[in-house]
Amino acid sequence: MKTFLRYLQSDFMKIKRSSVLWVHILVPIAGIVLFLFSYVIKEQAAGSMVESFLGAMASAFPIAIGLVCSMTAEQESDAGNFQGLLTGPSKLLPFFSMTVMLLLLGFGSSLLASFGFKAGLAIFLHEVPFGVNFYLHSAILIYAGNLFIYFFHLFLSLRFNKNVSIGVGIVESLISLLLLTGLGDEWWIFIPCSWALRLLKPFFQLGGVIPINPEINAAITLCCIETVLIFAFVIIWFTRWEGKKTEE
């Protein structure tokens, strides 16, 4: 455990002056400012604006994940062609450390976006449409629904290049929006990039509660199974990986 914590501390030190940390901070803040300004211009109901903001956040998450995973992998590549990941006494510990760092940053970013928007509504517009639990559960729901995407993009970023990871993230975000329509009614439970946005829909409709029905149960079950499977796949692949990546 001590060795892992040292790796984790080292990973956080690496990003202190990199763009990875700032992406997790500035992107949520930019989204908050944009939506608050839009709220003033359009004079929408506060509850509707919260739903729009969190929905936009969920749909944009795959792009952000693709970006930060590719930036992290590129940083490791530039710092000795992945030798920091591959030459330690334990090959998996550096990988787990990098993964946990990204997951912690992602969770922090989702909390910043959710509670930052709540604070913005309360301070600048004097609107408090939902309680603390609503924003907390929204952030957790969006984050948990994208765990699969994190592991998938770690693989893409290490195996291929940043263009592949970012490009796939853009496609995933577009698909998540498409599957929010009637086209995704029968298929969304199988497609990871749709989970967060699709689960938010009934969550909003019931004022902060996820309904218990066969479709939602199936989606949550598949989310857990597929996330565990992709994580297992990435671990097995990484143990056999030698630092080679496709640049084209």
Short mmCIF file of C-alpha atoms in Angstrom, two decimals:
data_model
loop_
_atom_site.label_atom_id
_atom_site.label_comp_id
_atom_site.label_asym_id
_atom_site.label_seq_id
_atom_site.Cartn_x
_atom_site.Cartn_y
_atom_site.Cartn_z
CA MET A 1 0.00 0.00 0.00
CA LYS A 2 2.82 2.41 0.86
CA THR A 3 4.43 1.75 -2.51
CA PHE A 4 1.16 2.40 -4.30
CA LEU A 5 0.64 5.66 -2.40
CA ARG A 6 4.14 6.78 -3.39
CA TYR A 7 3.31 6.07 -7.03
CA LEU A 8 0.03 7.97 -6.66
CA GLN A 9 1.79 10.94 -5.06
CA SER A 10 4.33 10.90 -7.87
CA ASP A 11 1.57 10.89 -10.51
CA PHE A 12 -0.13 13.89 -8.94
CA MET A 13 3.20 15.71 -8.83
CA LYS A 14 3.68 15.03 -12.55
CA ILE A 15 0.46 16.82 -13.46
CA LYS A 16 0.91 19.87 -11.22
CA ARG A 17 2.19 21.90 -14.15
CA SER A 18 0.46 20.02 -16.94
CA SER A 19 -2.81 20.68 -18.72
CA VAL A 20 -4.39 17.50 -17.31
CA LEU A 21 -5.20 19.14 -13.99
CA TRP A 22 -6.42 22.36 -15.55
CA VAL A 23 -8.78 20.56 -17.92
CA HIS A 24 -10.54 19.03 -14.90
CA ILE A 25 -10.88 22.46 -13.29
CA LEU A 26 -11.45 24.90 -16.13
CA VAL A 27 -13.85 22.85 -18.27
CA PRO A 28 -16.50 22.55 -15.50
CA ILE A 29 -16.09 26.23 -14.62
CA ALA A 30 -16.45 27.26 -18.27
CA GLY A 31 -19.60 25.15 -18.54
CA ILE A 32 -21.05 26.70 -15.39
CA VAL A 33 -20.40 30.24 -16.60
CA LEU A 34 -21.84 29.51 -20.04
CA PHE A 35 -25.05 27.99 -18.70
CA LEU A 36 -25.56 30.68 -16.06
CA PHE A 37 -25.17 33.33 -18.74
CA SER A 38 -27.62 31.41 -20.93
CA TYR A 39 -30.04 31.27 -18.01
CA VAL A 40 -29.98 35.06 -17.73
CA ILE A 41 -30.46 35.54 -21.47
CA LYS A 42 -33.29 33.03 -21.95
CA GLU A 43 -34.90 33.34 -18.53
CA GLN A 44 -35.60 29.62 -18.30
CA ALA A 45 -36.95 27.87 -15.23
CA ALA A 46 -34.11 27.02 -12.83
CA GLY A 47 -35.05 23.34 -12.66
CA SER A 48 -35.01 23.05 -16.44
CA MET A 49 -31.62 24.76 -16.58
CA VAL A 50 -30.17 22.33 -14.03
CA GLU A 51 -31.41 19.42 -16.12
CA SER A 52 -29.92 20.94 -19.29
CA PHE A 53 -26.57 21.61 -17.63
CA LEU A 54 -26.17 18.16 -16.09
CA GLY A 55 -27.33 16.54 -19.33
CA ALA A 56 -24.74 18.52 -21.29
CA MET A 57 -22.14 17.52 -18.73
CA ALA A 58 -23.00 13.84 -19.11
CA SER A 59 -22.92 13.98 -22.91
CA ALA A 60 -19.57 15.82 -22.96
CA PHE A 61 -17.90 13.46 -20.49
CA PRO A 62 -16.62 10.98 -23.15
CA ILE A 63 -14.87 13.82 -25.00
CA ALA A 64 -13.25 15.05 -21.80
CA ILE A 65 -12.20 11.50 -20.88
CA GLY A 66 -10.70 10.93 -24.32
CA LEU A 67 -8.77 14.20 -23.98
CA VAL A 68 -7.34 13.67 -20.48
CA CYS A 69 -6.49 10.00 -21.07
CA SER A 70 -4.63 10.89 -24.26
CA MET A 71 -2.81 13.76 -22.54
CA THR A 72 -1.74 11.48 -19.68
CA ALA A 73 -0.53 8.77 -22.05
CA GLU A 74 1.34 11.34 -24.14
CA GLN A 75 3.03 12.67 -21.01
CA GLU A 76 4.23 9.17 -20.14
CA SER A 77 5.42 8.64 -23.70
CA ASP A 78 7.38 11.90 -23.73
CA ALA A 79 8.97 11.11 -20.36
CA GLY A 80 11.00 8.15 -21.57
CA ASN A 81 8.70 6.18 -23.89
CA PHE A 82 6.57 4.75 -21.05
CA GLN A 83 9.57 3.57 -19.06
CA GLY A 84 8.00 4.96 -15.88
CA LEU A 85 5.10 2.57 -16.39
CA LEU A 86 7.01 -0.45 -17.61
CA THR A 87 10.32 -0.66 -15.73
CA GLY A 88 9.30 -0.56 -12.08
CA PRO A 89 9.49 -3.53 -9.68
CA SER A 90 5.77 -4.08 -10.26
CA LYS A 91 4.37 -3.46 -13.70
CA LEU A 92 0.77 -3.07 -12.54
CA LEU A 93 1.29 -0.64 -9.64
CA PRO A 94 2.22 2.34 -11.86
CA PHE A 95 -0.73 1.57 -14.13
CA PHE A 96 -3.15 1.31 -11.20
CA SER A 97 -1.76 4.56 -9.82
CA MET A 98 -2.26 6.40 -13.11
CA THR A 99 -5.78 4.98 -13.40
CA VAL A 100 -6.74 5.94 -9.85
CA MET A 101 -5.35 9.43 -10.38
CA LEU A 102 -7.53 9.94 -13.46
CA LEU A 103 -10.57 8.51 -11.68
CA LEU A 104 -10.07 10.79 -8.68
CA LEU A 105 -9.65 13.82 -10.93
CA GLY A 106 -12.76 12.85 -12.88
CA PHE A 107 -14.84 12.46 -9.74
CA GLY A 108 -13.58 15.76 -8.41
CA SER A 109 -14.39 17.43 -11.70
CA SER A 110 -17.93 16.03 -11.73
CA LEU A 111 -18.46 17.27 -8.14
CA LEU A 112 -17.06 20.68 -9.07
CA ALA A 113 -19.43 20.96 -12.02
CA SER A 114 -22.50 19.80 -10.13
CA PHE A 115 -22.02 21.79 -6.92
CA GLY A 116 -20.46 24.71 -8.76
CA PHE A 117 -23.65 25.11 -10.77
CA LYS A 118 -25.72 24.86 -7.61
CA ALA A 119 -23.58 27.56 -6.01
CA GLY A 120 -23.81 29.74 -9.10
CA LEU A 121 -27.59 29.55 -9.14
CA ALA A 122 -27.80 30.34 -5.44
CA ILE A 123 -25.23 33.16 -5.29
CA PHE A 124 -25.78 35.00 -8.55
CA LEU A 125 -29.37 34.20 -9.44
CA HIS A 126 -30.84 33.44 -5.99
CA GLU A 127 -32.35 30.16 -7.19
CA VAL A 128 -32.25 26.90 -5.20
CA PRO A 129 -34.38 24.42 -7.17
CA PHE A 130 -32.87 21.23 -5.64
CA GLY A 131 -31.17 20.12 -2.45
CA VAL A 132 -27.60 18.98 -1.85
CA ASN A 133 -28.41 15.28 -2.28
CA PHE A 134 -29.78 15.88 -5.77
CA TYR A 135 -26.50 17.39 -6.98
CA LEU A 136 -24.40 14.79 -5.19
CA HIS A 137 -26.35 11.89 -6.65
CA SER A 138 -26.30 13.50 -10.10
CA ALA A 139 -22.50 13.80 -9.99
CA ILE A 140 -22.12 10.19 -8.82
CA LEU A 141 -24.54 8.93 -11.47
CA ILE A 142 -22.73 10.74 -14.29
CA TYR A 143 -19.32 9.61 -13.04
CA ALA A 144 -20.30 5.96 -12.43
CA GLY A 145 -21.98 5.76 -15.83
CA ASN A 146 -18.68 6.71 -17.47
CA LEU A 147 -16.27 4.38 -15.65
CA PHE A 148 -16.30 2.02 -18.63
CA ILE A 149 -15.29 4.95 -20.85
CA TYR A 150 -12.27 5.71 -18.66
CA PHE A 151 -10.85 2.19 -18.93
CA PHE A 152 -11.61 1.99 -22.65
CA HIS A 153 -9.85 5.27 -23.38
CA LEU A 154 -6.83 4.35 -21.30
CA PHE A 155 -6.41 1.39 -23.61
CA LEU A 156 -6.95 3.51 -26.74
CA SER A 157 -4.51 6.18 -25.56
CA LEU A 158 -1.74 3.74 -24.67
CA ARG A 159 -2.20 1.41 -27.64
CA PHE A 160 -2.86 3.97 -30.36
CA ASN A 161 -2.58 7.75 -30.17
CA LYS A 162 -4.35 10.86 -28.94
CA ASN A 163 -6.25 11.39 -32.19
CA VAL A 164 -7.89 7.98 -31.86
CA SER A 165 -8.88 8.53 -28.23
CA ILE A 166 -10.26 12.03 -28.78
CA GLY A 167 -11.98 11.06 -32.02
CA VAL A 168 -13.70 8.08 -30.39
CA GLY A 169 -14.73 10.33 -27.49
CA ILE A 170 -16.42 12.74 -29.90
CA VAL A 171 -18.26 9.87 -31.58
CA GLU A 172 -19.35 8.50 -28.20
CA SER A 173 -20.76 11.87 -27.16
CA LEU A 174 -22.73 12.13 -30.39
CA ILE A 175 -24.03 8.58 -30.01
CA SER A 176 -25.12 9.28 -26.42
CA LEU A 177 -27.23 12.19 -27.66
CA LEU A 178 -28.65 10.12 -30.50
CA LEU A 179 -29.60 7.26 -28.18
CA LEU A 180 -31.46 9.68 -25.94
CA THR A 181 -34.12 9.78 -28.66
CA GLY A 182 -36.52 6.99 -29.57
CA LEU A 183 -33.78 5.36 -31.66
CA GLY A 184 -32.08 4.19 -28.48
CA ASP A 185 -35.11 2.84 -26.64
CA GLU A 186 -34.22 -0.81 -27.23
CA TRP A 187 -30.44 -0.59 -27.44
CA TRP A 188 -29.14 1.96 -24.95
CA ILE A 189 -28.70 -0.52 -22.10
CA PHE A 190 -25.96 -2.31 -24.11
CA ILE A 191 -24.00 0.80 -25.13
CA PRO A 192 -21.68 2.28 -22.47
CA CYS A 193 -21.61 5.86 -23.75
CA SER A 194 -25.40 6.11 -23.32
CA TRP A 195 -25.66 4.95 -19.71
CA ALA A 196 -25.05 8.22 -17.86
CA LEU A 197 -27.33 10.38 -20.01
CA ARG A 198 -30.09 7.78 -20.22
CA LEU A 199 -30.11 7.15 -16.47
CA LEU A 200 -30.25 10.88 -15.80
CA LYS A 201 -33.52 11.16 -17.72
CA PRO A 202 -35.72 9.22 -15.24
CA PHE A 203 -33.63 10.62 -12.39
CA PHE A 204 -34.72 14.13 -13.34
CA GLN A 205 -38.31 13.12 -14.00
CA LEU A 206 -38.67 11.73 -10.47
CA GLY A 207 -36.91 14.65 -8.81
CA GLY A 208 -33.71 12.86 -7.88
CA VAL A 209 -34.71 9.20 -7.65
CA ILE A 210 -33.80 6.39 -10.03
CA PRO A 211 -36.87 4.23 -10.66
CA ILE A 212 -36.73 0.49 -10.12
CA ASN A 213 -37.98 -1.30 -13.22
CA PRO A 214 -36.70 -4.12 -15.46
CA GLU A 215 -35.06 -1.79 -17.98
CA ILE A 216 -33.17 0.23 -15.38
CA ASN A 217 -32.15 -2.93 -13.50
CA ALA A 218 -30.85 -4.45 -16.73
CA ALA A 219 -28.91 -1.27 -17.55
CA ILE A 220 -27.27 -1.13 -14.12
CA THR A 221 -26.40 -4.83 -14.27
CA LEU A 222 -24.87 -4.51 -17.73
CA CYS A 223 -23.02 -1.38 -16.66
CA CYS A 224 -21.39 -3.27 -13.78
CA ILE A 225 -20.59 -6.37 -15.85
CA GLU A 226 -19.19 -4.52 -18.86
CA THR A 227 -17.13 -2.19 -16.68
CA VAL A 228 -15.55 -5.12 -14.83
CA LEU A 229 -14.87 -6.90 -18.14
CA ILE A 230 -13.20 -3.91 -19.80
CA PHE A 231 -11.07 -3.33 -16.70
CA ALA A 232 -10.01 -6.98 -16.68
CA PHE A 233 -9.23 -6.80 -20.40
CA VAL A 234 -7.10 -3.67 -19.99
CA ILE A 235 -5.16 -5.22 -17.09
CA ILE A 236 -4.44 -8.40 -19.06
CA TRP A 237 -3.46 -6.38 -22.13
CA PHE A 238 -1.21 -4.07 -20.12
CA THR A 239 0.72 -6.94 -18.53
CA ARG A 240 1.70 -8.04 -22.06
CA TRP A 241 2.26 -4.59 -23.49
CA GLU A 242 5.83 -3.50 -24.24
CA GLY A 243 5.31 0.19 -24.83
CA LYS A 244 4.65 0.03 -28.54
CA LYS A 245 1.83 2.13 -29.95
CA THR A 246 0.31 2.84 -33.33
CA GLU A 247 0.96 6.44 -34.39
CA GLU A 248 -1.00 6.40 -37.63
#
